[in-house]
Amino acid sequence: MPISLHLGTKMSVAISCNPLPRALYLPNVGSMIEVQEIKLDPETRRAWRNDEELTLSRKEFDLVHALIKRAGDVVSRDELMRDVWNATFYTSSKTIDVHLGWVRRKLGDDPRKPHLITTLRGKGLRFEKA
């Protein structure tokens, strides 16, 4: 008979006598960043939307992490190029735009009416707190 273990982050895990499949690991609750319906664990480089795990590439994860760790603040494109791509200059913002499109799609964020990542023309991007 399974028992329920509450982890304190609106997440419960059932424990039974059967071993867990290798693909199922518990998130590291201590390092978890949660903003709106998005959860991010920087230590394990895993992300969830409404408790459903997302598949993000390395750069997609880095982009979301750079924005979500500063949720509510504007992050400039220069800062994103430095933090995500380790570049001090760039000739085109298409790199950010392309990755941002992929990230928005995976997060379920509509670019025409964004509720997670907002573009502020001439300033940068902001991950909205609510």
JSON list of C-alpha atoms in Angstrom, two decimals:
[
{"chain": "A", "resi": 1, "resn": "MET", "atom": "CA", "xyz": [0.00, 0.00, 0.00]},
{"chain": "A", "resi": 2, "resn": "PRO", "atom": "CA", "xyz": [1.59, 3.32, -1.05]},
{"chain": "A", "resi": 3, "resn": "ILE", "atom": "CA", "xyz": [2.07, 6.13, 1.41]},
{"chain": "A", "resi": 4, "resn": "SER", "atom": "CA", "xyz": [2.20, 9.81, 0.52]},
{"chain": "A", "resi": 5, "resn": "LEU", "atom": "CA", "xyz": [5.16, 12.05, 1.32]},
{"chain": "A", "resi": 6, "resn": "HIS", "atom": "CA", "xyz": [4.54, 15.80, 1.21]},
{"chain": "A", "resi": 7, "resn": "LEU", "atom": "CA", "xyz": [7.64, 17.77, 0.19]},
{"chain": "A", "resi": 8, "resn": "GLY", "atom": "CA", "xyz": [6.35, 21.22, 1.09]},
{"chain": "A", "resi": 9, "resn": "THR", "atom": "CA", "xyz": [6.21, 22.54, -2.47]},
{"chain": "A", "resi": 10, "resn": "LYS", "atom": "CA", "xyz": [2.72, 21.43, -3.43]},
{"chain": "A", "resi": 11, "resn": "MET", "atom": "CA", "xyz": [4.22, 18.16, -4.61]},
{"chain": "A", "resi": 12, "resn": "SER", "atom": "CA", "xyz": [3.53, 14.72, -3.21]},
{"chain": "A", "resi": 13, "resn": "VAL", "atom": "CA", "xyz": [5.36, 11.51, -3.95]},
{"chain": "A", "resi": 14, "resn": "ALA", "atom": "CA", "xyz": [3.94, 8.04, -3.51]},
{"chain": "A", "resi": 15, "resn": "ILE", "atom": "CA", "xyz": [6.34, 5.54, -1.96]},
{"chain": "A", "resi": 16, "resn": "SER", "atom": "CA", "xyz": [5.69, 1.85, -2.44]},
{"chain": "A", "resi": 17, "resn": "CYS", "atom": "CA", "xyz": [7.58, -1.40, -2.02]},
{"chain": "A", "resi": 18, "resn": "ASN", "atom": "CA", "xyz": [8.47, -1.41, -5.71]},
{"chain": "A", "resi": 19, "resn": "PRO", "atom": "CA", "xyz": [11.68, 0.41, -6.67]},
{"chain": "A", "resi": 20, "resn": "LEU", "atom": "CA", "xyz": [11.26, 3.65, -8.58]},
{"chain": "A", "resi": 21, "resn": "PRO", "atom": "CA", "xyz": [12.11, 3.65, -12.27]},
{"chain": "A", "resi": 22, "resn": "ARG", "atom": "CA", "xyz": [15.54, 5.13, -13.04]},
{"chain": "A", "resi": 23, "resn": "ALA", "atom": "CA", "xyz": [13.98, 8.03, -14.97]},
{"chain": "A", "resi": 24, "resn": "LEU", "atom": "CA", "xyz": [12.00, 9.19, -11.91]},
{"chain": "A", "resi": 25, "resn": "TYR", "atom": "CA", "xyz": [14.04, 11.33, -9.53]},
{"chain": "A", "resi": 26, "resn": "LEU", "atom": "CA", "xyz": [12.84, 13.76, -6.92]},
{"chain": "A", "resi": 27, "resn": "PRO", "atom": "CA", "xyz": [13.63, 17.44, -7.50]},
{"chain": "A", "resi": 28, "resn": "ASN", "atom": "CA", "xyz": [16.11, 19.09, -5.16]},
{"chain": "A", "resi": 29, "resn": "VAL", "atom": "CA", "xyz": [13.59, 21.08, -3.13]},
{"chain": "A", "resi": 30, "resn": "GLY", "atom": "CA", "xyz": [16.24, 23.29, -1.50]},
{"chain": "A", "resi": 31, "resn": "SER", "atom": "CA", "xyz": [17.48, 24.81, -4.76]},
{"chain": "A", "resi": 32, "resn": "MET", "atom": "CA", "xyz": [14.07, 25.11, -6.44]},
{"chain": "A", "resi": 33, "resn": "ILE", "atom": "CA", "xyz": [13.05, 28.45, -7.99]},
{"chain": "A", "resi": 34, "resn": "GLU", "atom": "CA", "xyz": [9.29, 28.80, -8.49]},
{"chain": "A", "resi": 35, "resn": "VAL", "atom": "CA", "xyz": [7.64, 31.71, -10.33]},
{"chain": "A", "resi": 36, "resn": "GLN", "atom": "CA", "xyz": [4.04, 31.45, -11.53]},
{"chain": "A", "resi": 37, "resn": "GLU", "atom": "CA", "xyz": [3.54, 27.90, -12.85]},
{"chain": "A", "resi": 38, "resn": "ILE", "atom": "CA", "xyz": [7.23, 27.39, -13.67]},
{"chain": "A", "resi": 39, "resn": "LYS", "atom": "CA", "xyz": [9.62, 25.53, -11.36]},
{"chain": "A", "resi": 40, "resn": "LEU", "atom": "CA", "xyz": [13.34, 25.38, -12.02]},
{"chain": "A", "resi": 41, "resn": "ASP", "atom": "CA", "xyz": [16.03, 23.37, -10.24]},
{"chain": "A", "resi": 42, "resn": "PRO", "atom": "CA", "xyz": [19.42, 24.88, -11.17]},
{"chain": "A", "resi": 43, "resn": "GLU", "atom": "CA", "xyz": [21.36, 22.08, -9.46]},
{"chain": "A", "resi": 44, "resn": "THR", "atom": "CA", "xyz": [19.81, 19.28, -11.51]},
{"chain": "A", "resi": 45, "resn": "ARG", "atom": "CA", "xyz": [19.06, 21.53, -14.52]},
{"chain": "A", "resi": 46, "resn": "ARG", "atom": "CA", "xyz": [15.42, 20.39, -14.60]},
{"chain": "A", "resi": 47, "resn": "ALA", "atom": "CA", "xyz": [12.30, 22.45, -15.24]},
{"chain": "A", "resi": 48, "resn": "TRP", "atom": "CA", "xyz": [8.55, 21.94, -14.78]},
{"chain": "A", "resi": 49, "resn": "ARG", "atom": "CA", "xyz": [5.39, 23.69, -15.88]},
{"chain": "A", "resi": 50, "resn": "ASN", "atom": "CA", "xyz": [2.35, 22.88, -13.72]},
{"chain": "A", "resi": 51, "resn": "ASP", "atom": "CA", "xyz": [4.30, 19.90, -12.30]},
{"chain": "A", "resi": 52, "resn": "GLU", "atom": "CA", "xyz": [4.91, 18.48, -15.80]},
{"chain": "A", "resi": 53, "resn": "GLU", "atom": "CA", "xyz": [8.61, 18.16, -16.55]},
{"chain": "A", "resi": 54, "resn": "LEU", "atom": "CA", "xyz": [9.88, 20.11, -19.55]},
{"chain": "A", "resi": 55, "resn": "THR", "atom": "CA", "xyz": [12.58, 19.08, -21.98]},
{"chain": "A", "resi": 56, "resn": "LEU", "atom": "CA", "xyz": [14.90, 22.06, -22.42]},
{"chain": "A", "resi": 57, "resn": "SER", "atom": "CA", "xyz": [18.21, 22.20, -24.24]},
{"chain": "A", "resi": 58, "resn": "ARG", "atom": "CA", "xyz": [21.23, 23.49, -22.32]},
{"chain": "A", "resi": 59, "resn": "LYS", "atom": "CA", "xyz": [20.90, 27.00, -23.76]},
{"chain": "A", "resi": 60, "resn": "GLU", "atom": "CA", "xyz": [17.12, 27.06, -23.30]},
{"chain": "A", "resi": 61, "resn": "PHE", "atom": "CA", "xyz": [17.56, 26.14, -19.64]},
{"chain": "A", "resi": 62, "resn": "ASP", "atom": "CA", "xyz": [20.28, 28.78, -19.23]},
{"chain": "A", "resi": 63, "resn": "LEU", "atom": "CA", "xyz": [18.02, 31.41, -20.82]},
{"chain": "A", "resi": 64, "resn": "VAL", "atom": "CA", "xyz": [15.06, 30.56, -18.55]},
{"chain": "A", "resi": 65, "resn": "HIS", "atom": "CA", "xyz": [17.36, 30.47, -15.52]},
{"chain": "A", "resi": 66, "resn": "ALA", "atom": "CA", "xyz": [18.91, 33.87, -16.36]},
{"chain": "A", "resi": 67, "resn": "LEU", "atom": "CA", "xyz": [15.41, 35.37, -16.54]},
{"chain": "A", "resi": 68, "resn": "ILE", "atom": "CA", "xyz": [13.62, 33.55, -13.72]},
{"chain": "A", "resi": 69, "resn": "LYS", "atom": "CA", "xyz": [16.34, 34.16, -11.12]},
{"chain": "A", "resi": 70, "resn": "ARG", "atom": "CA", "xyz": [15.73, 37.88, -11.70]},
{"chain": "A", "resi": 71, "resn": "ALA", "atom": "CA", "xyz": [11.94, 37.62, -12.02]},
{"chain": "A", "resi": 72, "resn": "GLY", "atom": "CA", "xyz": [10.31, 41.04, -12.03]},
{"chain": "A", "resi": 73, "resn": "ASP", "atom": "CA", "xyz": [13.51, 42.76, -13.22]},
{"chain": "A", "resi": 74, "resn": "VAL", "atom": "CA", "xyz": [14.41, 43.72, -16.79]},
{"chain": "A", "resi": 75, "resn": "VAL", "atom": "CA", "xyz": [17.36, 41.73, -18.14]},
{"chain": "A", "resi": 76, "resn": "SER", "atom": "CA", "xyz": [19.08, 43.39, -21.10]},
{"chain": "A", "resi": 77, "resn": "ARG", "atom": "CA", "xyz": [20.08, 41.49, -24.23]},
{"chain": "A", "resi": 78, "resn": "ASP", "atom": "CA", "xyz": [23.73, 42.30, -23.46]},
{"chain": "A", "resi": 79, "resn": "GLU", "atom": "CA", "xyz": [23.35, 40.64, -20.05]},
{"chain": "A", "resi": 80, "resn": "LEU", "atom": "CA", "xyz": [21.71, 37.59, -21.64]},
{"chain": "A", "resi": 81, "resn": "MET", "atom": "CA", "xyz": [24.47, 37.28, -24.23]},
{"chain": "A", "resi": 82, "resn": "ARG", "atom": "CA", "xyz": [27.05, 37.46, -21.43]},
{"chain": "A", "resi": 83, "resn": "ASP", "atom": "CA", "xyz": [25.27, 35.14, -18.98]},
{"chain": "A", "resi": 84, "resn": "VAL", "atom": "CA", "xyz": [23.86, 32.55, -21.40]},
{"chain": "A", "resi": 85, "resn": "TRP", "atom": "CA", "xyz": [26.29, 32.58, -24.35]},
{"chain": "A", "resi": 86, "resn": "ASN", "atom": "CA", "xyz": [29.42, 33.87, -22.55]},
{"chain": "A", "resi": 87, "resn": "ALA", "atom": "CA", "xyz": [29.76, 36.57, -25.20]},
{"chain": "A", "resi": 88, "resn": "THR", "atom": "CA", "xyz": [30.66, 40.19, -24.52]},
{"chain": "A", "resi": 89, "resn": "PHE", "atom": "CA", "xyz": [29.35, 41.38, -27.89]},
{"chain": "A", "resi": 90, "resn": "TYR", "atom": "CA", "xyz": [27.02, 40.22, -30.61]},
{"chain": "A", "resi": 91, "resn": "THR", "atom": "CA", "xyz": [26.09, 41.30, -34.09]},
{"chain": "A", "resi": 92, "resn": "SER", "atom": "CA", "xyz": [22.50, 40.09, -34.17]},
{"chain": "A", "resi": 93, "resn": "SER", "atom": "CA", "xyz": [19.76, 39.59, -31.62]},
{"chain": "A", "resi": 94, "resn": "LYS", "atom": "CA", "xyz": [18.44, 36.66, -33.66]},
{"chain": "A", "resi": 95, "resn": "THR", "atom": "CA", "xyz": [20.23, 34.19, -31.39]},
{"chain": "A", "resi": 96, "resn": "ILE", "atom": "CA", "xyz": [18.22, 35.39, -28.42]},
{"chain": "A", "resi": 97, "resn": "ASP", "atom": "CA", "xyz": [15.01, 35.71, -30.47]},
{"chain": "A", "resi": 98, "resn": "VAL", "atom": "CA", "xyz": [15.23, 32.16, -31.83]},
{"chain": "A", "resi": 99, "resn": "HIS", "atom": "CA", "xyz": [15.93, 30.61, -28.42]},
{"chain": "A", "resi": 100, "resn": "LEU", "atom": "CA", "xyz": [13.26, 32.80, -26.82]},
{"chain": "A", "resi": 101, "resn": "GLY", "atom": "CA", "xyz": [10.72, 31.51, -29.36]},
{"chain": "A", "resi": 102, "resn": "TRP", "atom": "CA", "xyz": [11.58, 27.91, -28.49]},
{"chain": "A", "resi": 103, "resn": "VAL", "atom": "CA", "xyz": [11.42, 28.65, -24.75]},
{"chain": "A", "resi": 104, "resn": "ARG", "atom": "CA", "xyz": [8.07, 30.44, -25.01]},
{"chain": "A", "resi": 105, "resn": "ARG", "atom": "CA", "xyz": [6.61, 27.52, -26.94]},
{"chain": "A", "resi": 106, "resn": "LYS", "atom": "CA", "xyz": [7.83, 25.00, -24.35]},
{"chain": "A", "resi": 107, "resn": "LEU", "atom": "CA", "xyz": [6.60, 27.13, -21.45]},
{"chain": "A", "resi": 108, "resn": "GLY", "atom": "CA", "xyz": [3.20, 27.66, -23.11]},
{"chain": "A", "resi": 109, "resn": "ASP", "atom": "CA", "xyz": [3.72, 31.43, -23.31]},
{"chain": "A", "resi": 110, "resn": "ASP", "atom": "CA", "xyz": [1.98, 33.20, -26.22]},
{"chain": "A", "resi": 111, "resn": "PRO", "atom": "CA", "xyz": [4.37, 35.81, -27.70]},
{"chain": "A", "resi": 112, "resn": "ARG", "atom": "CA", "xyz": [1.38, 37.98, -28.75]},
{"chain": "A", "resi": 113, "resn": "LYS", "atom": "CA", "xyz": [-0.05, 37.98, -25.21]},
{"chain": "A", "resi": 114, "resn": "PRO", "atom": "CA", "xyz": [2.81, 36.87, -22.97]},
{"chain": "A", "resi": 115, "resn": "HIS", "atom": "CA", "xyz": [2.13, 36.19, -19.31]},
{"chain": "A", "resi": 116, "resn": "LEU", "atom": "CA", "xyz": [5.54, 34.73, -18.43]},
{"chain": "A", "resi": 117, "resn": "ILE", "atom": "CA", "xyz": [8.24, 36.48, -20.48]},
{"chain": "A", "resi": 118, "resn": "THR", "atom": "CA", "xyz": [7.62, 40.06, -21.54]},
{"chain": "A", "resi": 119, "resn": "THR", "atom": "CA", "xyz": [9.70, 41.89, -24.16]},
{"chain": "A", "resi": 120, "resn": "LEU", "atom": "CA", "xyz": [10.35, 45.54, -23.35]},
{"chain": "A", "resi": 121, "resn": "ARG", "atom": "CA", "xyz": [11.49, 47.19, -26.58]},
{"chain": "A", "resi": 122, "resn": "GLY", "atom": "CA", "xyz": [14.88, 48.82, -26.27]},
{"chain": "A", "resi": 123, "resn": "LYS", "atom": "CA", "xyz": [15.32, 47.54, -22.72]},
{"chain": "A", "resi": 124, "resn": "GLY", "atom": "CA", "xyz": [15.30, 43.74, -22.63]},
{"chain": "A", "resi": 125, "resn": "LEU", "atom": "CA", "xyz": [13.21, 40.88, -21.28]},
{"chain": "A", "resi": 126, "resn": "ARG", "atom": "CA", "xyz": [11.41, 40.34, -17.98]},
{"chain": "A", "resi": 127, "resn": "PHE", "atom": "CA", "xyz": [10.12, 37.13, -16.41]},
{"chain": "A", "resi": 128, "resn": "GLU", "atom": "CA", "xyz": [6.86, 38.26, -14.80]},
{"chain": "A", "resi": 129, "resn": "LYS", "atom": "CA", "xyz": [6.35, 37.45, -11.12]},
{"chain": "A", "resi": 130, "resn": "ALA", "atom": "CA", "xyz": [2.57, 37.20, -11.49]}
]
